[in-house]
Coordinates of C-alpha atoms in Angstrom, one line a residue:
Chain X
M1 CA 142.1 -70.5 119.5
S2 CA 142.9 -69.1 116.1
T3 CA 144.8 -65.9 115.4
L4 CA 141.6 -64.2 114.1
Q5 CA 139.7 -65.0 117.3
L6 CA 142.6 -63.5 119.3
L7 CA 142.6 -60.3 117.2
A8 CA 138.9 -60.0 117.5
A9 CA 139.0 -60.4 121.2
E10 CA 141.4 -57.5 121.5
G11 CA 138.9 -55.1 119.9
P12 CA 139.4 -52.8 117.0
N13 CA 141.7 -49.8 117.0
G14 CA 141.3 -48.7 113.4
R15 CA 144.4 -50.4 112.3
F16 CA 145.4 -54.0 111.5
L17 CA 147.2 -54.1 114.8
P18 CA 145.9 -55.2 118.1
G19 CA 144.0 -52.7 120.2
D20 CA 146.9 -52.1 122.5
V21 CA 149.7 -51.0 120.0
L22 CA 152.2 -50.7 122.8
E23 CA 151.7 -54.3 123.7
F24 CA 152.6 -55.0 120.1
W25 CA 155.8 -53.1 120.2
W26 CA 156.8 -54.6 123.5
G27 CA 156.1 -58.0 122.1
L28 CA 158.1 -57.2 119.0
L29 CA 161.0 -55.9 121.1
A30 CA 160.9 -59.0 123.2
F31 CA 160.9 -61.1 120.1
L32 CA 163.8 -59.3 118.6
V33 CA 165.7 -59.6 121.9
V34 CA 165.0 -63.3 122.1
F35 CA 165.8 -63.7 118.4
G36 CA 168.9 -61.8 118.7
L37 CA 170.1 -63.9 121.6
L38 CA 169.2 -67.0 119.7
A39 CA 171.1 -65.7 116.6
W40 CA 174.0 -64.6 118.7
K41 CA 174.5 -67.7 120.9
V42 CA 172.3 -70.6 119.9
F43 CA 172.3 -70.5 116.1
P44 CA 176.1 -70.8 115.8
L45 CA 176.1 -73.7 118.1
V46 CA 173.2 -75.3 116.1
K47 CA 175.0 -74.6 112.8
K48 CA 178.2 -75.9 114.2
A49 CA 176.5 -79.1 115.4
L50 CA 174.8 -79.4 112.0
D51 CA 178.1 -78.9 110.2
Q52 CA 179.8 -81.4 112.5
G53 CA 177.1 -83.9 111.9
Q54 CA 177.3 -83.4 108.2
A55 CA 181.1 -83.8 108.3
D56 CA 180.7 -86.9 110.4
A57 CA 178.2 -88.3 108.1
V58 CA 180.4 -87.6 105.1
A59 CA 183.4 -89.2 106.9
D60 CA 181.2 -92.2 107.9
A61 CA 180.1 -92.6 104.4
T62 CA 183.6 -92.4 103.1
A63 CA 184.8 -94.9 105.6
A64 CA 181.9 -97.1 104.7
E65 CA 182.8 -96.9 101.1
D66 CA 186.4 -97.7 101.8
A67 CA 185.5 -100.6 104.0
T68 CA 183.1 -101.8 101.3
A69 CA 185.9 -101.5 98.7
E70 CA 188.4 -103.3 100.9
A71 CA 185.9 -106.1 101.6
Q72 CA 185.2 -106.5 98.0
A73 CA 189.0 -106.6 97.3
K74 CA 189.4 -109.3 99.9
I75 CA 186.6 -111.3 98.5
A76 CA 188.1 -111.0 95.1
A77 CA 191.5 -112.0 96.4
T78 CA 190.1 -115.0 98.3
R79 CA 188.1 -116.1 95.3
A80 CA 191.3 -115.8 93.2
E81 CA 193.2 -117.9 95.8
L82 CA 190.6 -120.5 96.1
G83 CA 189.8 -120.6 92.5
D84 CA 187.5 -123.5 91.7
P85 CA 187.3 -125.6 94.9
A86 CA 186.3 -128.7 93.0
A87 CA 189.1 -128.3 90.5
E88 CA 191.6 -127.6 93.3
S89 CA 190.6 -130.7 95.2
E90 CA 190.9 -132.7 92.1
R91 CA 194.4 -131.3 91.5
I92 CA 195.4 -132.0 95.1
I93 CA 194.1 -135.6 94.9
A94 CA 195.9 -136.1 91.5
E95 CA 199.1 -134.8 93.0
A96 CA 198.8 -137.1 96.0
R97 CA 198.1 -140.1 93.7
E98 CA 201.1 -139.2 91.6
S99 CA 203.3 -138.8 94.7
A100 CA 202.1 -142.2 96.0
Q101 CA 202.8 -143.8 92.7
Q102 CA 206.3 -142.3 92.5
L103 CA 206.9 -143.4 96.1
R104 CA 205.8 -146.9 95.3
V105 CA 208.1 -147.0 92.2
D106 CA 211.0 -145.6 94.1
S107 CA 210.5 -148.0 97.0
N108 CA 210.2 -151.0 94.6
A109 CA 213.4 -149.9 92.9
R110 CA 215.2 -149.5 96.2
T111 CA 214.1 -152.9 97.4
Q112 CA 215.1 -154.5 94.2
Q113 CA 218.5 -152.8 94.4
M114 CA 218.9 -154.0 98.0
V115 CA 218.0 -157.5 97.0
N116 CA 220.4 -157.4 94.0
D117 CA 223.2 -156.1 96.2
A118 CA 222.6 -158.7 98.9
W119 CA 222.5 -161.4 96.3
T120 CA 225.8 -160.2 94.8
K121 CA 227.4 -159.9 98.2
A122 CA 226.2 -163.4 99.1
Q123 CA 227.6 -164.8 95.9
S124 CA 230.9 -163.0 96.5
D125 CA 231.0 -164.2 100.1
V126 CA 230.3 -167.7 99.1
S127 CA 233.1 -167.5 96.4
A128 CA 235.5 -166.1 98.9
M129 CA 234.6 -168.7 101.5
K130 CA 235.1 -171.4 98.9
V131 CA 238.5 -170.0 98.0
Q132 CA 239.4 -169.6 101.7
A133 CA 238.1 -173.1 102.5
N134 CA 240.2 -174.6 99.7
A135 CA 243.2 -172.6 100.8
D136 CA 242.7 -173.7 104.4
M137 CA 242.2 -177.3 103.3
Q138 CA 245.4 -177.2 101.2
A139 CA 247.3 -175.6 104.0
E140 CA 246.0 -178.2 106.5
V141 CA 246.8 -181.0 104.1
A142 CA 250.3 -179.5 103.5
A143 CA 250.8 -179.2 107.2
Q144 CA 249.7 -182.7 107.9
A145 CA 251.8 -184.0 105.0
V146 CA 254.9 -182.1 106.1
G147 CA 254.3 -183.0 109.7
A148 CA 254.1 -186.7 108.8
A149 CA 257.2 -186.3 106.6
E150 CA 259.0 -184.7 109.5
Q151 CA 258.0 -187.5 111.8
V152 CA 259.3 -190.0 109.2
V153 CA 262.5 -188.1 108.8
R154 CA 263.1 -187.8 112.6
S155 CA 262.4 -191.4 113.2
S156 CA 264.6 -192.5 110.3
L157 CA 267.5 -190.1 111.0
D158 CA 270.1 -192.1 113.0
A159 CA 273.6 -191.1 113.7
G160 CA 274.7 -192.2 110.2
G161 CA 271.9 -190.1 108.6
H162 CA 272.9 -187.0 110.6
G163 CA 276.5 -187.6 109.7
D164 CA 275.7 -187.9 106.0
L165 CA 273.7 -184.6 106.1
I166 CA 276.6 -182.9 107.9
E167 CA 279.1 -184.2 105.4
S168 CA 276.9 -183.2 102.5
Y169 CA 276.7 -179.7 104.0
I170 CA 280.4 -179.4 104.4
S171 CA 281.1 -180.7 100.9
Q172 CA 278.7 -178.3 99.3
L173 CA 280.1 -175.5 101.3
G174 CA 283.6 -176.3 100.2
A175 CA 282.5 -176.8 96.6
S176 CA 280.7 -173.4 96.5
S177 CA 283.7 -171.5 97.9
Chain O
M1 CA 274.9 -154.7 122.4
S2 CA 275.0 -152.6 125.4
D3 CA 278.1 -151.0 126.9
R4 CA 277.6 -153.1 130.0
V5 CA 277.7 -156.4 128.0
Q6 CA 280.7 -155.2 126.1
G7 CA 282.4 -154.3 129.3
Y8 CA 281.9 -157.7 130.9
A9 CA 283.0 -159.4 127.6
T10 CA 286.2 -157.3 127.6
A11 CA 287.0 -158.1 131.2
M12 CA 286.3 -161.8 130.7
L13 CA 288.5 -161.9 127.5
A14 CA 291.3 -160.4 129.6
V15 CA 290.9 -163.1 132.2
A16 CA 290.8 -165.8 129.5
E17 CA 294.0 -164.4 127.9
A18 CA 295.6 -164.3 131.3
E19 CA 294.7 -168.0 131.7
G20 CA 296.2 -168.6 128.2
D21 CA 293.2 -170.6 126.9
V22 CA 290.9 -168.1 125.2
S23 CA 289.4 -170.5 122.8
A24 CA 288.4 -173.2 125.3
I25 CA 287.1 -170.7 127.9
S26 CA 285.2 -168.9 125.2
D27 CA 283.7 -172.1 123.9
E28 CA 282.6 -173.1 127.5
L29 CA 281.2 -169.7 128.2
F30 CA 279.3 -169.8 124.9
A31 CA 277.8 -173.2 125.8
V32 CA 276.8 -171.9 129.3
G33 CA 275.3 -168.8 127.9
R34 CA 273.3 -170.9 125.4
A35 CA 272.1 -173.1 128.2
V36 CA 270.9 -170.0 130.1
D37 CA 269.2 -168.5 127.1
T38 CA 267.3 -171.7 126.3
N39 CA 266.2 -172.5 129.8
D40 CA 263.6 -170.0 131.1
E41 CA 263.6 -171.4 134.6
L42 CA 267.3 -171.1 134.9
R43 CA 267.4 -167.6 133.4
N44 CA 264.5 -166.4 135.7
T45 CA 266.3 -167.9 138.7
L46 CA 269.6 -166.2 137.9
S47 CA 267.8 -162.8 137.4
D48 CA 265.6 -163.1 140.5
A49 CA 266.7 -160.4 142.9
R50 CA 264.8 -162.1 145.7
I51 CA 267.2 -165.0 145.7
P52 CA 270.5 -164.1 147.4
A53 CA 273.5 -163.8 145.1
E54 CA 275.3 -166.5 147.0
R55 CA 272.5 -168.9 146.3
R56 CA 272.5 -168.1 142.6
M57 CA 276.2 -168.5 142.4
Q58 CA 275.9 -171.8 144.3
I59 CA 273.4 -173.0 141.7
M60 CA 275.8 -172.3 138.8
D61 CA 278.7 -173.8 140.7
D62 CA 276.7 -177.0 141.2
L63 CA 275.7 -177.1 137.5
L64 CA 279.2 -176.5 136.2
D65 CA 281.1 -178.5 138.8
G66 CA 283.6 -180.7 137.0
K67 CA 282.3 -179.8 133.5
T68 CA 284.2 -176.7 132.8
R69 CA 287.6 -175.2 133.6
P70 CA 287.9 -173.4 136.9
A71 CA 288.4 -170.1 135.1
T72 CA 285.2 -170.5 133.3
K73 CA 283.3 -171.4 136.4
G74 CA 284.8 -168.3 138.2
L75 CA 283.8 -166.0 135.3
V76 CA 280.2 -167.4 135.4
S77 CA 280.1 -166.9 139.2
M78 CA 281.3 -163.3 138.8
V79 CA 278.6 -162.5 136.3
V80 CA 275.8 -164.2 138.3
G81 CA 277.0 -162.6 141.5
A82 CA 276.8 -159.2 139.9
G83 CA 273.2 -159.9 139.1
R84 CA 273.8 -160.2 135.4
G85 CA 273.1 -163.9 135.0
A86 CA 270.3 -163.3 132.5
D87 CA 272.8 -161.5 130.2
L88 CA 275.2 -164.4 130.3
G89 CA 274.3 -165.5 126.8
K90 CA 274.9 -162.0 125.3
I91 CA 278.1 -161.6 127.3
A92 CA 279.4 -165.0 126.0
A93 CA 278.5 -164.1 122.4
A94 CA 280.3 -160.7 122.8
L95 CA 283.3 -162.5 124.3
A96 CA 283.4 -165.0 121.4
E97 CA 283.3 -162.0 118.9
K98 CA 286.1 -160.2 120.7
A99 CA 288.2 -163.4 121.0
A100 CA 287.8 -164.1 117.3
T101 CA 288.5 -160.5 116.4
S102 CA 291.6 -160.5 118.5
Q103 CA 292.8 -163.5 116.5
S104 CA 291.7 -161.9 113.2
K105 CA 288.9 -164.5 113.0
Q106 CA 285.1 -164.4 112.5
V107 CA 282.7 -166.2 114.7
A108 CA 280.4 -168.7 112.9
T109 CA 277.4 -169.9 114.9
V110 CA 276.5 -173.4 113.7
R111 CA 273.2 -175.0 114.7
S112 CA 273.0 -178.7 114.5
A113 CA 270.6 -181.4 115.8
V114 CA 273.5 -183.5 116.9
P115 CA 277.0 -182.6 118.3
L116 CA 279.8 -182.2 115.7
S117 CA 282.9 -184.3 116.0
D118 CA 286.2 -182.4 116.2
D119 CA 287.0 -183.5 112.7
Q120 CA 283.7 -182.3 111.3
R121 CA 284.2 -179.0 113.2
D122 CA 287.7 -178.5 111.8
R123 CA 286.6 -179.3 108.2
L124 CA 283.6 -177.0 108.6
A125 CA 285.8 -174.2 109.9
A126 CA 288.1 -174.7 106.9
A127 CA 285.3 -174.7 104.4
L128 CA 283.8 -171.5 106.0
A129 CA 287.2 -169.8 106.1
K130 CA 287.7 -170.6 102.4
K131 CA 284.2 -169.1 101.7
V132 CA 284.6 -165.9 103.8
G133 CA 288.3 -165.4 103.3
T134 CA 289.2 -165.2 107.0
E135 CA 289.8 -167.7 109.8
V136 CA 286.6 -168.8 111.4
D137 CA 285.9 -169.7 115.0
V138 CA 283.0 -172.2 115.0
K139 CA 280.6 -172.2 117.8
V140 CA 278.2 -175.1 117.8
I141 CA 274.7 -174.9 119.2
Q142 CA 272.8 -178.1 119.5
D143 CA 269.2 -177.4 118.4
S144 CA 266.7 -180.3 117.8
S145 CA 264.4 -178.0 115.8
V146 CA 267.0 -178.1 113.0
V147 CA 265.9 -181.8 112.6
G148 CA 269.0 -182.6 110.5
G149 CA 271.8 -180.9 108.6
L150 CA 273.4 -177.5 109.7
V151 CA 272.5 -173.8 109.8
T152 CA 275.5 -171.5 109.9
T153 CA 275.4 -167.8 110.7
I154 CA 278.4 -165.6 110.0
G155 CA 277.7 -161.9 110.6
D156 CA 274.7 -161.2 108.5
T157 CA 275.1 -164.2 106.3
V158 CA 273.0 -167.4 106.9
I159 CA 273.9 -170.6 105.2
D160 CA 270.9 -172.9 105.7
G161 CA 271.3 -176.6 104.9
S162 CA 268.8 -177.9 107.5
V163 CA 266.1 -180.5 107.1
R164 CA 263.8 -178.1 108.8
T165 CA 264.1 -175.5 106.0
R166 CA 263.6 -178.2 103.3
L167 CA 260.4 -179.2 105.1
S168 CA 259.3 -175.6 105.2
R169 CA 259.9 -175.2 101.5
L170 CA 258.0 -178.5 100.9
R171 CA 255.1 -177.0 102.9
E172 CA 255.2 -173.8 100.9
S173 CA 255.3 -175.7 97.6
L174 CA 252.3 -177.8 98.6

């Protein structure tokens, strides 16, 4: 039902108000009372809630902006770290190849050095063994020769030989005095 | 040498002087001491405490019977009976030194492959005395390792005329 139909149903009273003016005033009073109660109690709560919501929204927006900025910074840093993946992988492979090559060169050099050292030591040992063998042989020959000479001397030394040796000793001793 | 060895040598010298035959007794004791030093079995037997002293003394009496003067045999028995048989060589050497010193002589130890005649010994003593400037008491040790010739030791001086040393030089030169 429209407002005009409601006013028409109330009947005319010569004014623009409903027929029963008192009803109007009571209605106005009730409205004011209700409005006052709303303005006194409800509107501050609503306003507070709206303000809080607005503040939360602002804070959320700020946090979202910060998070976005942080994420973008991380992305930039990661990209800077990674650089060009393909170039990085090429660089790593090149380094690995270089290291392997250097390792091979070093290993070859060490092996060669070890072989040279072993060869030198073997030559030195052989020379020393030759010298020692010669010395041993000479000593053995000398011992055999002297042993044979001693046997000959012992067998040939009779009482006369001993006497001659003793006389020779006494003579030399007397002559050297 | 130890005080004990010197003590025994002094006592034995006194006995030899009392007997009036220091040189002969000293020579015999030197020979007996040399025999003990060069014979391991005899030396071990004389120093073996498990063998009674009487038995050890009897062994030496049997060995020396008729070969030495009674005074020499008695001195050997005294040393062996006291349990010092292993030191007999040192004691005899000390006795020889003391006997020579008491007569203003030096002891010359002569090693030879064969025994020396009295004449050789006297002439050797004279030659040594001329060399060192004092009278020399010659003690001969028969040692086959010398091969031939003589090796004389007077104090710290060694006069080596042995075939053994000539052979050693020959070995070194080879």
